[in-house]
Short mmCIF file of C-alpha atoms in Angstrom, two decimals:
data_model
loop_
_atom_site.label_atom_id
_atom_site.label_comp_id
_atom_site.label_asym_id
_atom_site.label_seq_id
_atom_site.Cartn_x
_atom_site.Cartn_y
_atom_site.Cartn_z
CA HIS A 1 -7.29 14.79 -14.85
CA LEU A 2 -4.51 14.35 -17.44
CA CYS A 3 -1.97 13.91 -14.67
CA TYR A 4 -3.88 10.89 -13.35
CA VAL A 5 -4.32 9.45 -16.85
CA HIS A 6 -0.56 9.69 -17.35
CA THR A 7 0.15 8.18 -13.91
CA ASN A 8 -2.26 5.29 -14.53
CA GLY A 9 -0.54 4.60 -17.85
CA MET A 10 2.85 4.53 -16.13
CA GLU A 11 1.49 2.18 -13.47
CA LYS A 12 0.16 -0.23 -16.12
CA LYS A 13 3.49 -0.25 -17.98
CA LEU A 14 5.40 -0.78 -14.74
CA CYS A 15 3.11 -3.64 -13.70
CA ALA A 16 3.47 -5.32 -17.09
CA ARG A 17 7.26 -5.01 -16.91
CA LEU A 18 7.38 -6.40 -13.37
CA GLN A 19 5.23 -9.37 -14.40
CA VAL A 20 7.74 -10.21 -17.13
CA ILE A 21 10.69 -9.88 -14.74
CA LEU A 22 9.03 -11.85 -11.93
CA LYS A 23 7.33 -14.47 -14.12
CA ASP A 24 9.33 -17.38 -12.69
CA SER A 25 8.87 -16.23 -9.11
CA PHE A 26 5.10 -16.03 -9.51
CA LYS A 27 5.01 -19.70 -10.53
CA GLU A 28 6.37 -20.62 -7.08
CA ILE A 29 3.70 -18.65 -5.17
CA ASP A 30 0.42 -20.34 -4.30
CA PRO A 31 -2.41 -18.75 -6.39
CA LYS A 32 -4.61 -18.69 -3.27
CA LEU A 33 -2.43 -15.88 -1.92
CA GLN A 34 -3.53 -13.61 -4.80
CA VAL A 35 -0.12 -11.98 -5.26
CA SER A 36 0.13 -9.49 -8.11
CA CYS A 37 2.28 -6.63 -9.38
CA VAL A 38 -0.57 -4.13 -9.53
CA TYR A 39 0.56 -1.12 -7.51
CA SER A 40 -2.94 0.25 -6.94
CA ALA A 41 -3.91 -3.13 -5.40
CA TYR A 42 -0.88 -2.80 -3.12
CA CYS A 43 -2.04 0.70 -2.14
CA ARG A 44 -5.51 -0.63 -1.28
CA ALA A 45 -4.05 -3.44 0.84
CA TYR A 46 -1.72 -0.96 2.55
CA ASP A 47 -4.65 1.31 3.39
CA LYS A 48 -6.71 -1.57 4.75
CA PHE A 49 -3.87 -2.91 6.89
CA PHE A 50 -2.49 0.31 8.42
CA SER A 51 -5.50 2.63 8.43
CA LEU A 52 -5.89 4.14 11.90
CA CYS A 53 -9.64 4.64 11.46
CA CYS A 54 -10.04 0.84 11.81
CA ASN A 55 -12.81 0.55 9.20
CA TYR A 56 -11.56 -2.78 7.84
CA PRO A 57 -12.09 -5.77 10.18
CA LYS A 58 -9.10 -7.73 8.85
CA GLY A 59 -6.78 -4.73 9.12
CA LYS A 60 -4.36 -4.01 11.95
CA GLY A 61 -5.13 -0.32 12.40
CA GLU A 62 -6.21 -0.61 16.01
CA ASN A 63 -3.15 -2.67 17.00
CA PHE A 64 -0.91 -0.38 14.97
CA ALA A 65 -2.26 2.67 16.83
CA ILE A 66 -1.41 1.02 20.16
CA TYR A 67 2.07 0.16 18.85
CA LEU A 68 2.62 3.78 17.78
CA CYS A 69 1.62 5.15 21.17
CA LYS A 70 3.88 2.70 22.98
CA TYR A 71 7.03 2.73 20.83
CA HIS A 72 6.82 6.00 18.89
CA PRO A 73 4.89 8.49 21.05
CA GLY A 74 4.38 11.83 19.36
CA MET A 75 5.47 10.55 15.95
CA ARG A 76 3.54 11.98 13.02
CA LEU A 77 2.65 9.81 10.09
CA PHE A 78 1.67 10.80 6.59
CA HIS A 79 -2.02 10.34 5.99
CA ILE A 80 -2.85 7.16 4.10
CA LYS A 81 -5.15 8.17 1.29
CA SER A 82 -8.48 6.37 1.56
CA ALA A 83 -8.65 3.61 -1.03
CA GLN A 84 -12.41 3.12 -0.86
CA GLY A 85 -14.38 3.29 -4.07
CA SER A 86 -12.98 3.85 -7.53
CA ARG A 87 -10.02 6.20 -7.29
CA GLN A 88 -8.08 7.22 -10.36
CA ASP A 89 -5.46 8.99 -8.29
CA LEU A 90 -4.86 6.23 -5.76
CA SER A 91 -1.33 5.25 -6.75
CA LEU A 92 -0.24 8.87 -6.97
CA MET A 93 -1.83 9.99 -3.69
CA ALA A 94 -0.85 6.95 -1.60
CA SER A 95 2.81 6.90 -2.62
CA PRO A 96 4.06 9.67 -0.27
CA ALA A 97 2.57 7.95 2.80
CA ILE A 98 3.93 4.56 1.78
CA TYR A 99 7.41 5.97 1.21
CA MET A 100 7.63 8.29 4.21
CA ASP A 101 6.17 5.85 6.76
CA CYS A 102 7.81 2.66 5.49
CA VAL A 103 10.36 2.47 8.31
CA VAL A 104 7.70 2.45 11.04
CA HIS A 105 5.43 0.11 9.10
CA LEU A 106 8.21 -2.38 8.38
CA GLU A 107 9.28 -2.24 12.01
CA TYR A 108 5.69 -3.00 13.08
CA ALA A 109 5.11 -5.77 10.53
#
C-alpha cells in the first residue's frame, strides 16, 4: 500500500510540474478536448483505446486486434492493466505496457 501512496504522490508532483511547464500550450488547446497532464487519466484513455477485450464502444480494440493479426502476426503485447473502477495502482501497473508496446501503438495510431 505504501508503494502506491508514494507513486501517487510522485504522479501528482509530476502533473503539477508539467502544468507549469505547459501552461502556455494549454491556452492554445480548445477546452472541449479535455486535455490534461494527469498521467492516470492518460492510462485510462490508453486502456479504453487499445484494450483487446473491446469493452469500450468508442475504443479501437477490435480494429487494433485486426491490425495486429495482419501486420504483426504472433507478436506478444504486454497486458494493459484494466482501468475500470477506482485503482490506486493504475499509473504504476499500466506503465510497463505503455512503454513496451508504444512502438506498435504509435504505428497503429
